[in-house]
Structures are given as structure tokens and as C-alpha cells.
Coordinates of C-alpha atoms in Angstrom, one line a residue:
Chain A
M214 CA -178.6 166.6 237.4
K215 CA -175.6 165.1 235.6
P216 CA -175.3 161.4 235.7
I217 CA -172.1 160.2 237.5
I218 CA -172.6 156.4 237.0
E219 CA -174.5 154.9 234.1
L220 CA -175.3 151.2 233.7
E221 CA -176.4 149.9 230.3
N222 CA -177.8 146.4 229.9
V223 CA -175.5 145.1 232.6
T224 CA -175.8 141.3 233.1
K225 CA -173.8 139.4 235.7
M226 CA -173.5 135.7 235.7
Y227 CA -171.9 133.4 238.2
G228 CA -171.6 130.1 236.3
D229 CA -175.1 129.3 235.3
L230 CA -176.7 131.6 237.8
T231 CA -177.8 135.0 236.6
A232 CA -177.4 137.5 239.4
L233 CA -178.3 140.6 237.3
R234 CA -180.2 140.7 234.0
Q235 CA -180.0 143.6 231.5
V236 CA -179.9 146.3 234.2
S237 CA -179.9 149.9 232.9
L238 CA -179.8 152.6 235.5
Q239 CA -178.4 156.1 236.1
F240 CA -177.1 157.6 239.3
H241 CA -176.9 161.3 239.4
E242 CA -174.4 163.6 241.1
G243 CA -175.4 164.5 244.6
E244 CA -178.4 162.2 244.6
V245 CA -179.3 159.7 247.3
S246 CA -180.8 156.6 245.7
S247 CA -181.9 153.3 247.1
L248 CA -181.9 149.8 245.7
L249 CA -184.8 148.0 247.1
G250 CA -185.2 144.3 247.0
P251 CA -185.4 141.0 249.0
N252 CA -182.4 138.9 249.8
G253 CA -180.9 137.4 246.6
S254 CA -182.5 140.0 244.3
G255 CA -179.0 141.2 243.1
K256 CA -178.6 144.4 245.2
T257 CA -175.2 143.5 246.5
T258 CA -174.0 142.3 243.1
L259 CA -175.1 145.6 241.6
L260 CA -173.3 147.6 244.4
R261 CA -170.1 145.5 243.9
I262 CA -170.2 146.3 240.2
L263 CA -170.6 150.0 241.0
A264 CA -167.7 149.8 243.5
G265 CA -165.4 148.2 240.8
L266 CA -165.2 144.9 242.7
E267 CA -166.9 142.9 240.0
N268 CA -166.9 143.2 236.2
P269 CA -170.2 142.8 234.4
T270 CA -170.5 139.6 232.2
S271 CA -172.0 141.8 229.5
G272 CA -173.2 145.4 229.2
E273 CA -171.4 148.5 230.1
M274 CA -170.7 150.8 233.1
R275 CA -169.7 154.4 232.6
F276 CA -168.2 156.5 235.4
Q277 CA -168.2 160.2 234.7
N278 CA -168.9 159.5 231.0
A279 CA -165.9 157.1 230.7
R280 CA -166.4 153.5 230.0
V281 CA -165.1 151.4 233.0
D282 CA -162.6 148.7 232.1
R283 CA -159.5 147.0 233.5
G284 CA -157.4 150.0 232.6
N285 CA -159.2 152.5 234.7
I286 CA -160.9 150.4 237.4
N287 CA -158.4 151.8 240.0
R288 CA -159.6 155.3 239.2
V289 CA -163.2 154.3 239.9
R290 CA -162.1 152.7 243.2
L291 CA -160.4 155.9 244.3
K292 CA -163.5 157.9 243.6
T293 CA -166.0 155.4 245.1
T294 CA -166.2 153.6 248.4
M295 CA -168.5 151.1 249.9
V296 CA -169.7 150.1 253.3
F297 CA -170.5 146.4 253.5
Q298 CA -173.5 144.8 255.2
K299 CA -171.3 142.6 257.3
T300 CA -168.9 145.0 258.9
A301 CA -165.4 144.2 257.8
L302 CA -162.6 145.7 259.9
F303 CA -158.9 145.4 259.9
N304 CA -157.6 143.8 263.1
T305 CA -156.1 146.9 264.5
T306 CA -157.1 150.2 266.1
V307 CA -160.0 152.4 265.0
Y308 CA -157.4 155.0 263.9
K309 CA -155.5 152.7 261.6
N310 CA -158.8 151.4 260.1
I311 CA -160.0 154.9 259.2
A312 CA -156.5 156.1 258.1
Y313 CA -156.0 153.2 255.7
G314 CA -157.6 154.8 252.6
L315 CA -155.8 158.1 253.3
K316 CA -152.5 156.4 253.4
I317 CA -153.2 154.7 250.1
R318 CA -153.9 158.1 248.7
G319 CA -150.6 159.5 250.2
Y320 CA -152.0 162.0 252.6
P321 CA -149.5 163.5 255.0
Q322 CA -149.6 162.4 258.6
S323 CA -150.9 165.7 260.0
E324 CA -153.8 165.9 257.6
T325 CA -154.6 162.2 258.2
D326 CA -154.8 162.9 261.9
E327 CA -157.1 165.8 261.4
R328 CA -159.4 163.9 259.0
V329 CA -159.6 160.9 261.2
K330 CA -160.5 163.0 264.1
E331 CA -163.2 164.8 262.1
A332 CA -164.7 161.6 260.8
L333 CA -164.9 160.2 264.3
R334 CA -166.7 163.3 265.4
I335 CA -169.2 163.0 262.6
V336 CA -170.1 159.4 263.6
H337 CA -170.2 160.3 267.3
L338 CA -167.1 158.3 268.2
D339 CA -164.8 161.0 269.5
G340 CA -161.9 159.7 271.4
Y341 CA -162.2 156.1 270.1
D342 CA -159.2 156.3 267.8
Q343 CA -156.8 154.1 269.8
R344 CA -159.4 151.4 270.7
P345 CA -159.2 148.0 269.0
A346 CA -161.8 148.2 266.3
K347 CA -163.0 144.6 266.7
K348 CA -163.7 145.1 270.4
L349 CA -166.4 147.7 269.7
S350 CA -170.2 146.8 269.7
G351 CA -171.8 146.0 266.3
G352 CA -173.3 149.4 266.0
E353 CA -170.0 151.2 266.8
Q354 CA -168.2 149.0 264.3
Q355 CA -170.6 149.9 261.6
R356 CA -170.1 153.6 262.5
V357 CA -166.3 153.1 262.2
A358 CA -166.9 151.5 258.8
L359 CA -168.9 154.6 257.8
A360 CA -166.2 157.0 259.2
R361 CA -163.6 155.0 257.2
A362 CA -165.6 155.6 254.1
L363 CA -166.6 159.3 254.8
V364 CA -163.0 160.3 255.6
L365 CA -162.0 159.7 252.0
D366 CA -164.6 162.3 250.8
T367 CA -165.2 160.2 247.7
E368 CA -167.7 161.3 245.0
V369 CA -169.8 158.1 245.4
L370 CA -170.7 156.3 248.6
L371 CA -172.2 152.9 248.4
L372 CA -173.9 151.3 251.4
D373 CA -175.1 147.7 251.5
E374 CA -177.8 147.3 254.1
P375 CA -176.0 149.7 256.5
T376 CA -178.4 149.4 259.3
A377 CA -179.2 145.7 259.2
N378 CA -178.5 144.0 262.5
I379 CA -177.8 147.1 264.6
D380 CA -179.8 148.6 267.4
P381 CA -182.3 151.5 266.8
K382 CA -179.9 154.1 268.4
N383 CA -177.1 153.3 266.0
V384 CA -179.6 153.2 263.1
S385 CA -180.7 156.7 263.9
I386 CA -177.1 158.0 264.2
L387 CA -176.2 156.4 260.8
E388 CA -179.3 157.8 259.1
D389 CA -178.6 161.3 260.5
V390 CA -174.9 161.1 259.4
L391 CA -175.9 160.1 255.8
S392 CA -178.4 162.9 255.5
Q393 CA -175.9 165.4 256.8
V394 CA -173.1 164.2 254.5
N395 CA -175.3 164.3 251.4
K396 CA -176.4 167.9 252.3
E397 CA -172.9 169.2 253.2
T398 CA -170.7 167.4 250.6
E399 CA -173.2 166.6 247.8
T400 CA -171.8 163.1 247.8
T401 CA -173.7 160.7 245.6
I402 CA -175.1 158.0 247.8
V403 CA -176.5 154.6 246.8
V404 CA -178.1 152.5 249.6
A405 CA -179.1 148.9 249.1
T406 CA -181.9 148.0 251.5
H407 CA -184.9 145.9 252.0
N408 CA -186.3 148.5 254.4
V409 CA -189.0 150.5 252.5
F410 CA -189.2 153.1 255.3
Q411 CA -185.5 153.8 255.2
A412 CA -185.8 154.2 251.4
E413 CA -188.7 156.6 251.9
T414 CA -187.0 158.8 254.6
L415 CA -183.4 158.7 253.3
T416 CA -183.5 158.7 249.6
S417 CA -184.8 160.8 246.7
R418 CA -185.1 157.9 244.2
A419 CA -185.7 154.2 244.6
A420 CA -185.2 151.3 242.2
L421 CA -186.9 148.0 242.9
L422 CA -184.9 144.8 242.0
L423 CA -186.5 141.4 241.7
N424 CA -184.6 138.3 240.6
G425 CA -181.8 140.4 239.2
E426 CA -184.1 142.7 237.2
I427 CA -185.1 146.3 237.7
V428 CA -188.9 146.2 237.8
K429 CA -189.6 149.8 239.0
V430 CA -187.8 153.1 239.4
G431 CA -189.5 156.1 241.1
A432 CA -189.6 158.6 243.9
P433 CA -189.7 157.0 247.3
Q434 CA -193.0 158.8 248.1
E435 CA -194.5 156.7 245.3
I436 CA -193.3 153.4 246.8
F437 CA -196.4 152.9 248.8
T438 CA -198.6 153.6 245.8
W439 CA -196.9 150.7 244.0
P440 CA -199.2 147.7 243.6
S441 CA -199.4 146.0 247.0
K442 CA -198.7 142.6 245.5
L443 CA -195.4 144.1 244.1
L444 CA -194.5 145.4 247.5
E445 CA -195.4 142.3 249.4
S446 CA -193.5 140.2 246.8
Y447 CA -190.2 141.8 247.7
A448 CA -190.6 143.0 251.3
R449 CA -192.3 140.6 253.5
L450 CA -194.0 143.4 255.3
E451 CA -194.6 142.4 258.9
N452 CA -197.8 143.4 260.8
T453 CA -199.9 143.6 257.5
F454 CA -203.6 143.3 258.1
S455 CA -206.5 143.6 255.7
G456 CA -210.1 144.4 256.6
Y457 CA -213.1 146.6 256.2
S458 CA -212.6 150.2 257.3
Q459 CA -215.3 152.4 258.7
V460 CA -215.1 156.1 259.5
T461 CA -215.3 156.9 263.2
G462 CA -216.4 160.5 262.8
E463 CA -213.4 161.8 264.7
G464 CA -211.1 162.1 261.7
T465 CA -210.0 158.5 261.9
S466 CA -211.3 155.1 260.8
L467 CA -211.6 151.8 262.4
V468 CA -210.5 148.7 260.4
D469 CA -212.0 145.4 261.4
V470 CA -209.1 143.0 260.6
G471 CA -210.9 139.9 261.9
D472 CA -210.7 137.8 265.1
G473 CA -212.3 140.7 266.9
L474 CA -209.4 143.0 266.3
H475 CA -210.0 146.6 265.3
I476 CA -207.1 148.9 264.3
E477 CA -207.6 152.7 264.3
V478 CA -206.0 154.5 261.3
P479 CA -205.3 158.3 261.0
F480 CA -207.6 159.0 258.0
E481 CA -211.2 158.6 257.0
K482 CA -211.9 155.7 254.6
T483 CA -214.8 153.4 254.1
G484 CA -214.2 150.1 252.3
H485 CA -211.7 147.3 252.1
I486 CA -208.1 148.3 252.9
T487 CA -204.7 146.8 253.8
V488 CA -202.7 148.4 256.6
F489 CA -199.4 147.7 258.3
V490 CA -197.4 149.0 261.2
R491 CA -193.6 148.8 261.6
P492 CA -192.3 146.4 264.3
E493 CA -190.3 149.3 265.9
D494 CA -193.3 151.5 266.2
I495 CA -195.1 149.2 268.6
L496 CA -194.6 149.7 272.3
V497 CA -194.4 146.7 274.6
S498 CA -195.1 146.7 278.3
S499 CA -195.2 144.0 280.9
N500 CA -198.0 145.9 282.7
P501 CA -201.3 147.2 281.2
L502 CA -200.6 150.4 279.4
I503 CA -202.5 153.7 279.9
S504 CA -201.3 156.0 277.1
S505 CA -202.4 158.3 274.3
A506 CA -201.9 155.5 271.7
R507 CA -205.2 154.8 270.0
N508 CA -204.4 151.1 269.5
S509 CA -203.8 149.0 272.6
F510 CA -204.0 145.2 272.9
E511 CA -203.2 142.4 275.3
G512 CA -201.4 139.3 274.3
W513 CA -198.5 136.9 275.0
I514 CA -195.1 136.2 273.5
V515 CA -195.1 133.1 271.4
Q516 CA -191.5 133.4 270.1
Y517 CA -188.5 135.6 270.3
M518 CA -185.4 136.0 268.2
D519 CA -182.1 137.4 269.6
L520 CA -180.5 139.7 267.0
G521 CA -177.7 141.0 269.1
P522 CA -178.6 144.4 270.4
I523 CA -182.2 144.0 269.5
V524 CA -184.8 141.3 270.1
K525 CA -187.6 140.5 267.7
L526 CA -190.8 139.3 269.4
K527 CA -193.8 137.5 267.9
I528 CA -196.8 138.3 270.0
K529 CA -200.2 136.8 269.8
A530 CA -202.8 139.5 270.4
R531 CA -205.8 138.0 268.6
K532 CA -203.6 138.4 265.5
D533 CA -199.9 137.8 265.3
F534 CA -197.7 141.0 265.7
T535 CA -194.0 141.3 265.2
V536 CA -192.4 143.7 267.6
Q537 CA -188.8 144.9 267.8
I538 CA -187.3 146.1 271.2
T539 CA -183.8 146.5 272.5
K540 CA -182.2 143.6 274.3
R541 CA -181.9 145.8 277.4
S542 CA -185.6 146.3 277.6
F543 CA -186.2 142.6 277.0
I544 CA -184.0 141.8 279.9
E545 CA -185.3 144.5 282.2
M546 CA -188.9 143.5 281.7
G547 CA -187.9 139.9 282.4
L548 CA -189.7 138.7 279.2
N549 CA -189.8 135.2 277.9
V550 CA -192.0 132.9 275.8
N551 CA -195.6 132.9 277.2
S552 CA -195.0 136.2 279.1
R553 CA -198.2 138.3 279.0
V554 CA -197.7 141.8 277.5
S555 CA -199.5 144.9 276.4
L556 CA -199.0 146.3 273.0
A557 CA -199.7 149.9 271.9
F558 CA -199.2 152.0 268.8
K559 CA -200.5 155.3 267.6
A560 CA -203.0 155.6 264.8
S561 CA -200.4 157.7 263.0
S562 CA -198.0 154.8 262.9
V563 CA -200.4 152.8 260.8
K564 CA -199.8 153.0 257.0
T565 CA -201.9 151.8 254.1
L566 CA -200.8 149.8 251.1
Chain B
M169 CA -122.4 105.7 281.0
V170 CA -124.4 107.8 283.5
N171 CA -121.1 109.3 284.7
E172 CA -120.1 110.1 281.2
I173 CA -123.4 111.9 280.6
I174 CA -123.1 113.9 283.8
E175 CA -119.5 114.7 282.9
G176 CA -120.6 115.7 279.5
F177 CA -123.2 118.1 280.9
L178 CA -120.6 119.7 283.2
T179 CA -118.2 120.1 280.3
A180 CA -121.0 121.5 278.2
V181 CA -121.8 124.1 280.8
H182 CA -118.1 125.0 280.9
L183 CA -117.8 125.3 277.1
I184 CA -120.9 127.5 276.9
S185 CA -120.1 129.7 279.9
T186 CA -116.5 130.3 278.7
G187 CA -117.6 131.0 275.1
D188 CA -115.5 128.3 273.6
P189 CA -114.5 129.5 270.1
T190 CA -115.5 126.2 268.3
V191 CA -118.9 126.2 270.0
V192 CA -119.5 129.9 269.1
E193 CA -118.3 129.4 265.5
I194 CA -120.6 126.4 264.8
S195 CA -123.6 128.0 266.5
V196 CA -123.3 131.3 264.6
R197 CA -122.9 129.4 261.3
A198 CA -125.9 127.3 262.0
V199 CA -128.1 130.3 262.8
L200 CA -126.8 132.2 259.7
V201 CA -127.3 129.3 257.3
S202 CA -130.8 128.4 258.6
G203 CA -131.9 132.1 258.9
S204 CA -130.8 132.7 255.3
A205 CA -132.6 129.6 254.2
V206 CA -135.8 130.8 255.8
L207 CA -135.6 134.2 254.2
L208 CA -134.9 132.5 250.8
S209 CA -137.9 130.2 251.3
M210 CA -140.1 133.3 252.1
L211 CA -138.8 135.0 249.0
W212 CA -140.2 132.4 246.7
G213 CA -142.8 130.8 249.0
L214 CA -144.8 133.9 249.9
P215 CA -145.9 134.7 246.4
V216 CA -147.0 131.1 245.9
A217 CA -148.8 131.1 249.3
M218 CA -150.6 134.3 248.4
L219 CA -151.6 132.9 245.1
L220 CA -153.0 129.8 246.7
G221 CA -154.6 131.7 249.5
L222 CA -156.2 134.5 247.5
K223 CA -157.0 133.2 244.0
R224 CA -159.1 130.4 242.8
F225 CA -157.8 128.6 239.7
P226 CA -158.0 125.1 238.1
C227 CA -155.7 122.5 239.8
R228 CA -155.3 124.7 242.9
F229 CA -156.1 121.8 245.2
I230 CA -153.4 119.7 243.4
V231 CA -150.8 122.4 244.0
K232 CA -151.9 122.8 247.6
G233 CA -151.9 119.0 248.1
F234 CA -148.3 118.8 246.6
F235 CA -147.0 121.3 249.2
T236 CA -148.9 119.5 252.0
A237 CA -147.4 116.2 251.0
M238 CA -143.9 117.7 250.8
L239 CA -144.2 118.7 254.5
G240 CA -143.1 115.1 255.3
M241 CA -140.3 114.9 252.8
P242 CA -137.4 112.9 254.2
T243 CA -134.4 115.1 254.5
V244 CA -131.9 112.5 253.3
T245 CA -134.0 112.0 250.1
L246 CA -133.9 115.7 249.4
G247 CA -130.2 115.7 250.4
L248 CA -129.5 113.0 247.9
L249 CA -131.4 114.7 245.1
L250 CA -129.5 117.9 245.8
Y251 CA -126.2 116.1 246.0
L252 CA -126.8 114.8 242.5
F253 CA -127.9 118.3 241.3
F254 CA -124.9 120.1 242.8
S255 CA -122.2 117.4 242.1
N256 CA -119.7 117.9 239.3
A257 CA -121.8 115.7 236.9
G258 CA -125.0 117.5 237.9
P259 CA -126.8 120.3 236.0
V260 CA -125.2 123.0 238.1
G261 CA -121.9 121.2 238.8
P262 CA -119.8 123.9 237.0
L263 CA -120.9 126.4 239.7
R264 CA -119.0 124.3 242.3
L265 CA -121.7 124.8 245.0
L266 CA -121.3 121.3 246.6
Y267 CA -119.9 121.4 250.1
T268 CA -120.4 125.1 250.5
P269 CA -122.7 127.1 252.8
T270 CA -124.6 128.3 249.7
A271 CA -125.6 124.7 248.9
M272 CA -126.7 124.2 252.5
I273 CA -128.8 127.4 252.4
I274 CA -130.5 126.4 249.1
G275 CA -131.1 122.9 250.4
Q276 CA -132.7 124.0 253.7
A277 CA -134.7 126.7 251.8
I278 CA -136.2 124.0 249.6
L279 CA -136.8 121.8 252.6
V280 CA -138.8 124.4 254.5
T281 CA -140.7 125.9 251.5
P282 CA -143.7 123.5 252.0
I283 CA -144.0 124.8 255.5
T284 CA -143.9 128.4 254.3
V285 CA -146.4 127.8 251.6
S286 CA -148.9 125.6 253.5
F287 CA -148.9 127.6 256.7
V288 CA -149.1 131.1 255.1
A289 CA -151.8 129.9 252.5
S290 CA -153.9 128.5 255.4
A291 CA -153.5 131.7 257.4
I292 CA -154.6 133.8 254.4
E293 CA -157.6 131.5 253.8
S294 CA -158.6 132.1 257.4
V295 CA -158.7 135.9 257.0
D296 CA -162.2 137.4 256.5
P297 CA -162.7 137.1 252.8
E298 CA -164.1 140.6 252.7
I299 CA -160.7 142.1 253.7
A300 CA -159.3 142.2 250.2
D301 CA -162.5 143.7 248.8
L302 CA -162.6 146.2 251.7
A303 CA -159.1 147.3 250.9
K304 CA -160.0 147.8 247.2
T305 CA -163.1 149.8 248.1
L306 CA -160.8 152.1 250.1
G307 CA -158.7 152.6 247.0
A308 CA -156.1 149.8 247.2
S309 CA -154.7 148.2 244.1
E310 CA -154.6 144.4 243.7
I311 CA -151.1 144.3 245.2
Q312 CA -152.0 146.7 248.1
A313 CA -155.1 144.6 248.8
S314 CA -153.0 141.4 248.9
I315 CA -150.6 143.0 251.3
A316 CA -153.5 144.1 253.5
V317 CA -154.6 140.4 253.6
L318 CA -151.1 139.3 254.4
R319 CA -150.9 141.8 257.3
E320 CA -154.2 140.4 258.7
S321 CA -152.7 136.9 258.6
S322 CA -149.4 138.0 260.3
R323 CA -149.8 135.4 263.1
G324 CA -149.8 132.6 260.5
V325 CA -146.7 134.2 258.8
L326 CA -144.9 134.4 262.1
L327 CA -145.8 130.8 262.8
A328 CA -144.5 129.8 259.4
L329 CA -141.2 131.7 260.0
T330 CA -140.7 130.0 263.4
T331 CA -141.6 126.5 262.3
S332 CA -139.4 126.8 259.2
F333 CA -136.4 128.1 261.2
N334 CA -136.8 125.3 263.8
R335 CA -137.1 122.7 261.1
A336 CA -134.1 124.1 259.2
I337 CA -131.7 124.4 262.1
A338 CA -132.6 121.0 263.5
E339 CA -132.3 119.0 260.3
L340 CA -129.3 116.8 259.5
G341 CA -129.8 115.0 256.2
V342 CA -129.6 117.9 253.7
V343 CA -126.7 119.8 255.4
L344 CA -124.7 116.6 255.8
M345 CA -125.1 115.6 252.2
V346 CA -124.6 118.9 250.4
G347 CA -122.5 120.6 253.1
G348 CA -120.2 117.7 253.9
N349 CA -119.5 118.8 257.5
I350 CA -116.2 120.5 256.7
A351 CA -114.5 122.2 259.7
H352 CA -114.5 126.0 259.6
S353 CA -116.6 125.9 256.5
T354 CA -119.8 123.9 256.5
R355 CA -119.9 122.5 260.0
V356 CA -123.2 123.3 261.8
L357 CA -124.8 122.2 265.1
T358 CA -126.5 119.0 263.9
T359 CA -123.6 117.7 261.8
T360 CA -121.2 118.3 264.7
I361 CA -123.4 116.7 267.2
A362 CA -123.6 113.6 265.0
L363 CA -119.9 113.6 264.3
E364 CA -118.8 114.1 268.0
T365 CA -121.2 111.5 269.2
N366 CA -119.7 109.0 266.7
K367 CA -116.3 109.9 267.9
G368 CA -117.3 109.4 271.5
E369 CA -116.8 113.2 272.4
I370 CA -120.1 113.3 274.3
A371 CA -119.3 116.6 276.1
L372 CA -119.1 118.7 273.0
A373 CA -122.1 116.9 271.5
I374 CA -124.1 117.6 274.6
A375 CA -123.0 121.3 274.7
L376 CA -124.1 121.7 271.1
A377 CA -127.4 119.9 271.7
I378 CA -128.1 122.2 274.6
I379 CA -127.4 125.2 272.4
L380 CA -129.7 123.8 269.7
L381 CA -132.4 123.3 272.2
V382 CA -131.9 126.8 273.7
I383 CA -132.0 128.5 270.3
V384 CA -135.2 126.6 269.2
S385 CA -137.0 127.1 272.5
T386 CA -136.0 130.7 272.9
L387 CA -137.2 131.6 269.4
T388 CA -140.5 129.8 270.0
L389 CA -141.0 131.4 273.4
T390 CA -140.2 134.8 272.1
V391 CA -142.7 134.5 269.2
S392 CA -145.3 133.2 271.7
L393 CA -144.7 136.2 273.9
I394 CA -144.9 138.7 271.0
Q395 CA -148.2 137.1 270.0
R396 CA -149.5 137.1 273.5
H397 CA -148.6 140.7 273.9
K398 CA -150.4 141.6 270.7
M399 CA -153.4 139.7 271.8
S400 CA -153.5 141.2 275.3
R401 CA -153.1 144.8 274.0
P402 CA -156.7 145.1 272.9
A403 CA -157.8 143.7 276.3
E404 CA -155.7 146.3 278.1
L405 CA -157.3 149.0 275.9
E406 CA -160.7 147.5 276.7
K407 CA -160.0 147.9 280.4
M408 CA -159.1 151.5 279.8
R409 CA -162.5 151.9 278.2
T410 CA -164.5 150.4 281.1

């Protein structure tokens, strides 16, 4: 694959603070890449340089083999677009938000109308064109932001934590749209995320950023083979448990993680291992659960965090579990701190580090 | 005295309702002079406001502080400075601008520039800082991105326009000193009110004062209604949605 953007020894400083240090990376045409890293690792700064919003303090960026400088930065901006983590919208209708970039490019009205309509269809917001953009829900606003970027059909699409702070339904829509767009238009997509699972499912190459430096680049399937200390150092993986695993004889193993808690995993392994389960893969019920899930525990809520459409719960079930549910479920089940709950998750939801 | 005031009000109502030529002439001139002054102040004030609102540069706070301090500039002080500037011995004396509507327009424009700059700069600063970057990622040039930010701060711009116009049309010091209150030439509402009151012609003074109040309050009310309509539109659309 041909490289579309190349970074060579790019360093970015803000006063005395080094946001990026000697970053050299290539992004190839039609490829979906992810920039993994914790908050403050330099992901957003890197995306802003790729978008032509920031100039490197030193080093070089090439776009389609041409060195990017003040003279051709507008050309890069016309071929690249970015969706921000915090959804920024113009204070007007959905239509005018999406049509903005097309007007800048001088598209005729009829084609603008058609493109806006098609972009809204892709993000499942048909008929939303005359609604005030800022009155939509967080997830819908992020889909408008994505439609506004997609409508331009640029060669590069940059996304900064596109699914942070939105509910699982909208996350799923956004992920589907991104896969579809990459397949149909061969757009080069770069996603900055701290979600290793998103990197694994969405992208074909992942780069790990730590303190402004690229420390690892590889296929997303390899992410979980990276040293667990490296992984834990950047992504505070929730629900991570270590213990001794013993084969059950039914094709699974049981890991004794301490405090009398045993977690069933979907493979046979004897010895010390570290496992984890995603907060969104754990089911919560206010009544005892009878299900096919191999792991089922009783506990109580010790803390909850309202994140808009979703609520993050900390549940004590011999060990601490972090669970993510929709706010609607939280309200319907009448949950609160000290509420007794049942947790359940499939053995297949458990991954190893 | 009370009788005089009542009589003055009645005469004022008569002058206004019959469209007295003097009243009309003075009112139209006042609106034209102050309207032109506001447009002129926008012409040079907007770029300064955009620079202060969008860019970070050394001494920015000093420049901002200067315009904020100038909000309270006494009109007679400015009038005096401009009088010296426009007078025959002044730097632009040969242009013979003193006692002309042009001098009044320039004077009022300078007077209201701090309002334009301070209000618009603050409105721009209150816009989501990501709007300019957003516009750029959608392909906008620096100028187009700045216009996008200005559009987002349209309420602040409208407020600056209204306040500037109200300040200009209601001020007396500058227009009196550089305009001279010459009949059929530089006489405007405030200068005539002062003159007629001094002469004891309370009726005409009251009529013009009423007109001044009507102009100022009508403009303010209209702008408020426009803003209210713009704000309620999303709510109406929201109702359609539910």
C-alpha cells in the first residue's frame, strides 16, 4: 500500500512541555489505523498535526509525497477532515452543519442537498436535516459530526475518541458506519482511542503512544500479546484479575482469583494467568439470574458514575467489578448505592493478557 | 411648571402626529449620522475585535484593557480633542471638516469603537474554542474560519450594534463640539433638545426627547424580539420532534 501521510521525527512542544517526541509513522492509503494511548499521551496532538491544525516544532510531515508547509496547508485541510472527541457543532440546523464543508468547496445547491441527505442516511439520521443540531442527544450529535466529515468524501478521516461518552447503541452505529465507509470508499481512517477493543475490531494497524513517543506499532491482533505491563501502563484495564488456572475437563478452565472467586475462561490452561472482562460485557440484574452465562456472582453497588446516557457501576462481588449499563436500565431497575445485584458474563467474554 | 410640561407633551404629540418638518428633518439626520457612525466603527472595530478574540499575542491584555477603559470616555473630552484635531490649526484643518456631518460621524464612530471592540471580542471569546478548528478541518481558510466564529457570536455582534447606536444617538458632547448645532446642517436630536430647553421652548424639546426615547427603545425591543425568535425557533422544532 502507498503511504498517504508520512511523519518523520516529528516533535511538538508547547513552551517547555513536549507533547510529541521524534514521532516517525506512516499511514497508508485505504488503511484503518489506531493511535492507542492514555490521556495526555499525545494522541490528540498527533491528530491535530495530521489535520493541519498544528505545525510540528521540528520534523517533517509529508502528504502524498509533498512536504506540508504554510504554503500548502489548505490543500491538506481540503483532503483531510477530523471528528473531535468533544462534539463541536455550529449553532444552527443539522443541514447547515453538514453542508458547511460543501459550501466551502463550492458545491452547487442541488448536489449539496443530495449529499447531505445521503450522509444523514448513512449515520441513520434520515429526516433530521432541519432540526437544531445542538438540541440532539450526545450520540446523535456525534453522528452529525461524523456525517459532516463523511459528506466531504475526503481522502483521510481522523477521529479523536469518536465513541467516548456516548451510549452503546450509538457506539455500535458509529463503528458500523466507519467499517462501511472504509470498505466502500477506501478512505484512510486514523482513530485515536484508549479502547483496545475498538482498536482490535475496527483497525488493521495500531500504534501505541506513551508520553508523546511511539513505543509499539503492530497488527491489532497482536495487541493482547504485547507485554501485559505495557498494556496496563497505558490502558487502565478494568476488571483485571490474576490467579491460578486449572482445567475443568469441559474445554474450559477455572481461574482462582482470590477471595473465593473463581472465573471460568473459554480455553484450557494450567498455571498463573491474568484475565479481564469488559465492563459492557457484564450483565446486571436486580434479581438472581438464571442464564447460560458460566460466570454468575452476587454483590452490591458501592459507587456509580453518571456519564450521560450510560452509567458506570462499581460492584463489590467478593472482588471489585466495573460494569457499564445504560441510564435507562439503571433507572428502570431502581438501582442505587448499596442495591444488591447479580452479575453474569459468559466465559467467552473473558480475555487473557 | 407642571402646566408647562403638560402643555409641552400635548404640543409634542401634535408635532409628531402632524409630521412637523423640523422634527422630521432633525430626527432623520440624527438617525443617519449615528447609523453611519456605527457602520464606520464596525469597519475598523470588527477586525480589531476579531484579532483580540481569536489570537493570543503579547500585550493583548493591555490592548483589551485600553478599549475597556475607553468605554467610559467623557464625550466632552473626546469632543474637545476632535475639535482641536478638526479646527483650522489642527492636523486635518485644511480639509474643513469642522461643523460638518462628516466630523460628527467620525466623532461618534470613535466614541462607540470601544463598545464595538469590547463587546464583539468578548462574544468571540465566549464561542466554543473548537469552532475555528472545526471550520478549518472542514476545509475553511483562516479568514473563512474567523467568519464562522463571528457568525457563532452573532448575538454579541447584534448587542454591540444596538448599544453603539444607542450611545451614539443619545450623546451630546461630541456632536455639539464638532458639529456646532447648525440649523439645517448639523442639528440633531440631542443638540436641539439642549438648545430648545435653554431657550425655554419646552414643547419642541419634549417632542424630540420622546422621539429619541422611541427610537432607542424601538431598536432595543426589535433586537430583543429577533433574538427571542431565533432562540425560540429551536424549541419549536424540538416540539415538532416530540
